[in-house]
PDB file of C-alpha atoms in Angstrom:
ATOM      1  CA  UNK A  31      42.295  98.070  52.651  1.00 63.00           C
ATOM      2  CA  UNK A  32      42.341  96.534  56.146  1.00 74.00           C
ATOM      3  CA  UNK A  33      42.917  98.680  59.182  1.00 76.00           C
ATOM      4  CA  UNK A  34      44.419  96.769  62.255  1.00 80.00           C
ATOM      5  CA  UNK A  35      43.970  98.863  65.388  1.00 85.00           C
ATOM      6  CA  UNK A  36      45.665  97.934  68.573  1.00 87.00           C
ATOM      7  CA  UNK A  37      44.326  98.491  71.662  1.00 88.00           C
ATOM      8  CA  UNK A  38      46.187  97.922  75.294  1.00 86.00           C
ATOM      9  CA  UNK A  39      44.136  99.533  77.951  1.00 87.00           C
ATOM     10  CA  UNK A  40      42.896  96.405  79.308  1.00 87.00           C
ATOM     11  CA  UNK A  41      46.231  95.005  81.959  1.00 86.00           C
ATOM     12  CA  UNK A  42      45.317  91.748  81.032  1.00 84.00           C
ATOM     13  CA  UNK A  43      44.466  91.706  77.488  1.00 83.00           C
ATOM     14  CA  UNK A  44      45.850  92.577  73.971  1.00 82.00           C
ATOM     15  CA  UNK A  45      42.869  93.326  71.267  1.00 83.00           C
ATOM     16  CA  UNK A  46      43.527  93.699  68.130  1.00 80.00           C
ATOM     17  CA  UNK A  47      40.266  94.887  65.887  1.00 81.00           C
ATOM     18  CA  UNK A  48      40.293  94.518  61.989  1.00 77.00           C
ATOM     19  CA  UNK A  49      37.871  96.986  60.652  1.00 71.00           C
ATOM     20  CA  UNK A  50      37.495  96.012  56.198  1.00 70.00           C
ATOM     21  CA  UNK A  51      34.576  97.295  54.424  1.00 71.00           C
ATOM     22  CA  UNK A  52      31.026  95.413  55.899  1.00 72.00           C
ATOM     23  CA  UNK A  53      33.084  93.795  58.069  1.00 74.00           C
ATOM     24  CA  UNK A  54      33.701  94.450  62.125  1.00 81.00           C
ATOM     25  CA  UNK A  55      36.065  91.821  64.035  1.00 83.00           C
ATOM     26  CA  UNK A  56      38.132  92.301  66.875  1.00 85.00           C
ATOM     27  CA  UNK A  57      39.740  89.552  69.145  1.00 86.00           C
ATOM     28  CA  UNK A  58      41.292  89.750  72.507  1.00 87.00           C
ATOM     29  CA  UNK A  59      44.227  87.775  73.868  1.00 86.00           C
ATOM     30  CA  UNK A  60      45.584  86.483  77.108  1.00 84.00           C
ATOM     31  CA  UNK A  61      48.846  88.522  78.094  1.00 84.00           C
ATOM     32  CA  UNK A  62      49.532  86.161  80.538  1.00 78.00           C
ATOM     33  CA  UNK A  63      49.148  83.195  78.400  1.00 77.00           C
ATOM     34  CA  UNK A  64      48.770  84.260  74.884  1.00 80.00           C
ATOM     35  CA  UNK A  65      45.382  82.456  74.426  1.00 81.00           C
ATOM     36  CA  UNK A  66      42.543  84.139  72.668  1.00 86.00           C
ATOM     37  CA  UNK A  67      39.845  85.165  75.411  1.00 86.00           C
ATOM     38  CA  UNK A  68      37.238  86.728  73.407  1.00 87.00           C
ATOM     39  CA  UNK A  69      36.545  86.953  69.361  1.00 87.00           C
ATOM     40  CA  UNK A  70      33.758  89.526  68.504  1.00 86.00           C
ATOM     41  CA  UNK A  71      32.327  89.751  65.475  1.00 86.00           C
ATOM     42  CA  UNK A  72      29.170  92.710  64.475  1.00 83.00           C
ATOM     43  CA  UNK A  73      29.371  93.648  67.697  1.00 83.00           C
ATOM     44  CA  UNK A  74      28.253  89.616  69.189  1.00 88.00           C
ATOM     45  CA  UNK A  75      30.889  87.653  70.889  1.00 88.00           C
ATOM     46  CA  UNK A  76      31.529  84.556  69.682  1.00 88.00           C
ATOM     47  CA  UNK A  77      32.854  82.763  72.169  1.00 86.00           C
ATOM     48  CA  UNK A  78      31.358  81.203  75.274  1.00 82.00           C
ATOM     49  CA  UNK A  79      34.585  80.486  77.056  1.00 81.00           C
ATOM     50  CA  UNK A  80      38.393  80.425  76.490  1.00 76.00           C
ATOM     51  CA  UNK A  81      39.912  78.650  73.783  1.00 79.00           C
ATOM     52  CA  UNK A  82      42.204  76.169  74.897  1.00 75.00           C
ATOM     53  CA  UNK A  83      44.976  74.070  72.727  1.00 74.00           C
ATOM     54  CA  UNK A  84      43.914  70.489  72.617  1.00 74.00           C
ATOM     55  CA  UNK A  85      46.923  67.936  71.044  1.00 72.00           C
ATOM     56  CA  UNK A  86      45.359  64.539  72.330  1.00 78.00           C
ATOM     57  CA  UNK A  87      43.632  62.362  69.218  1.00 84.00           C
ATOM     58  CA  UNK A  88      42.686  58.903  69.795  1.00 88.00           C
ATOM     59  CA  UNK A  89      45.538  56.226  69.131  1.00 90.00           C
ATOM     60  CA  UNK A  90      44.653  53.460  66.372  1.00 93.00           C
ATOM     61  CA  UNK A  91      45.475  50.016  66.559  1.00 93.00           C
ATOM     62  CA  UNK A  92      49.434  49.713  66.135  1.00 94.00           C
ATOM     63  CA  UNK A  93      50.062  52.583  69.074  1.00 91.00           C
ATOM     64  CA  UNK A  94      47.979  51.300  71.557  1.00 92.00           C
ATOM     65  CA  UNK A  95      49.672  47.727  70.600  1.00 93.00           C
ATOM     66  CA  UNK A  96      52.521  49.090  71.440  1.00 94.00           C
ATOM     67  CA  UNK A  97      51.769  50.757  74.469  1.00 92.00           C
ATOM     68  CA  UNK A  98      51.827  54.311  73.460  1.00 90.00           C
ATOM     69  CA  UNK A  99      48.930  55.402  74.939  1.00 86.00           C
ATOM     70  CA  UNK A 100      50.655  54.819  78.348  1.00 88.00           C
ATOM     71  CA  UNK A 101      54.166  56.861  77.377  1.00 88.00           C
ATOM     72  CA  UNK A 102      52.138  59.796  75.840  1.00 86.00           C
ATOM     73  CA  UNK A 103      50.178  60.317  78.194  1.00 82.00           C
ATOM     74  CA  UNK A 104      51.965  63.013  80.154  1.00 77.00           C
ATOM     75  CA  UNK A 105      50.442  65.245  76.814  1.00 77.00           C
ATOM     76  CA  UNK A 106      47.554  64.807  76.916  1.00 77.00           C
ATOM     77  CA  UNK A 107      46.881  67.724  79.391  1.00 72.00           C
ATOM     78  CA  UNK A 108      49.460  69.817  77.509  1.00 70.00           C
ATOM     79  CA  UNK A 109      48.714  73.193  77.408  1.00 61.00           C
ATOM     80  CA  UNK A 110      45.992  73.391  79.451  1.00 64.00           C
ATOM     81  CA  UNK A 111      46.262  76.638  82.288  1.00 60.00           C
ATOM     82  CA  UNK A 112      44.651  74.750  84.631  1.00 64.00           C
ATOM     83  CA  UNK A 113      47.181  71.650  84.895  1.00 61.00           C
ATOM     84  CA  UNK A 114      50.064  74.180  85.316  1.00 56.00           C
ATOM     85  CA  UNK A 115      51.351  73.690  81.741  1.00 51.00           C
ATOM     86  CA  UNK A 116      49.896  77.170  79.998  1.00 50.00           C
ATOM     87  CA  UNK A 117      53.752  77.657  79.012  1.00 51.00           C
ATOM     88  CA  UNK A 118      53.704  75.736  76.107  1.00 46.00           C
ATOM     89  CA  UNK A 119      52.025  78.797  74.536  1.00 47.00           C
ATOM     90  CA  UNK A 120      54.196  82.132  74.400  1.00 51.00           C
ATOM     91  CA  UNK A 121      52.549  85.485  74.932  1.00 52.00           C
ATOM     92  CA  UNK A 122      51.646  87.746  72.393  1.00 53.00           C
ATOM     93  CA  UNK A 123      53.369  90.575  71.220  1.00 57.00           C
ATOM     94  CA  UNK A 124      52.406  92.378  68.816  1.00 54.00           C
ATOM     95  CA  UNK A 125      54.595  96.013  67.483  1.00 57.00           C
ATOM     96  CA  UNK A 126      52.083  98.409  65.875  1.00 56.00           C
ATOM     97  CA  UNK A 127      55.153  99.168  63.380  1.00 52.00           C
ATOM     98  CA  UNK A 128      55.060  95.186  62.742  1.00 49.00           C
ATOM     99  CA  UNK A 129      51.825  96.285  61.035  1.00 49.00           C
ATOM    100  CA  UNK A 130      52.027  98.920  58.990  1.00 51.00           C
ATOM    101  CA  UNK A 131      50.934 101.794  61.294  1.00 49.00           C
ATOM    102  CA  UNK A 132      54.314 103.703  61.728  1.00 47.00           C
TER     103      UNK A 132
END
């Protein structure tokens, strides 16, 4: 059986830790943006910045024959905190009854 602990100390994160037999992971999310901002694993992080959502793929032949690369192009930068447009991503909330503990 998996615990789920939930811990909200932090002001500006939400970590949630999963603790299953020979296994230890816990990740911590954004409260302001709902992005994950650390994943730990054993005790090592795993990640050497934030995770941010990336939508943008290359366009083939057809859509860049038809000019699509020029209307899309206001998304390619969607999502991304730093161009103003972290709303596309709604915080996390997370009810420790949601999850079994009460």
């Amino acid at each position: 059986v998996t615990q789920i602990d939930v811990d909200e100390t932090d002001p500006a994160t939400l970590e949630l830790s999963a603790k299953h037999p020979g296994t230890n992971f816990s990740i911590q999310f954004s409260k302001r943006t709902g992005l994950p901002v650390q994943i730990t694993t054993d005790g090592l992080a795993r990640l050497q910045r934030q995770v941010l959502p990336n939508f943008w793929r290359p366009f083939n032949d057809n859509e860049l024959g038809s000019g699509a690369h020029r209307r899309l192009s206001k998304w390619r930068n969607a999502g991304h905190p730093d161009k103003g447009h972290h709303r596309l991503v709604a915080p996390v909330c997370v009810q420790p009854s949601a999850l079994g503990d009460g």
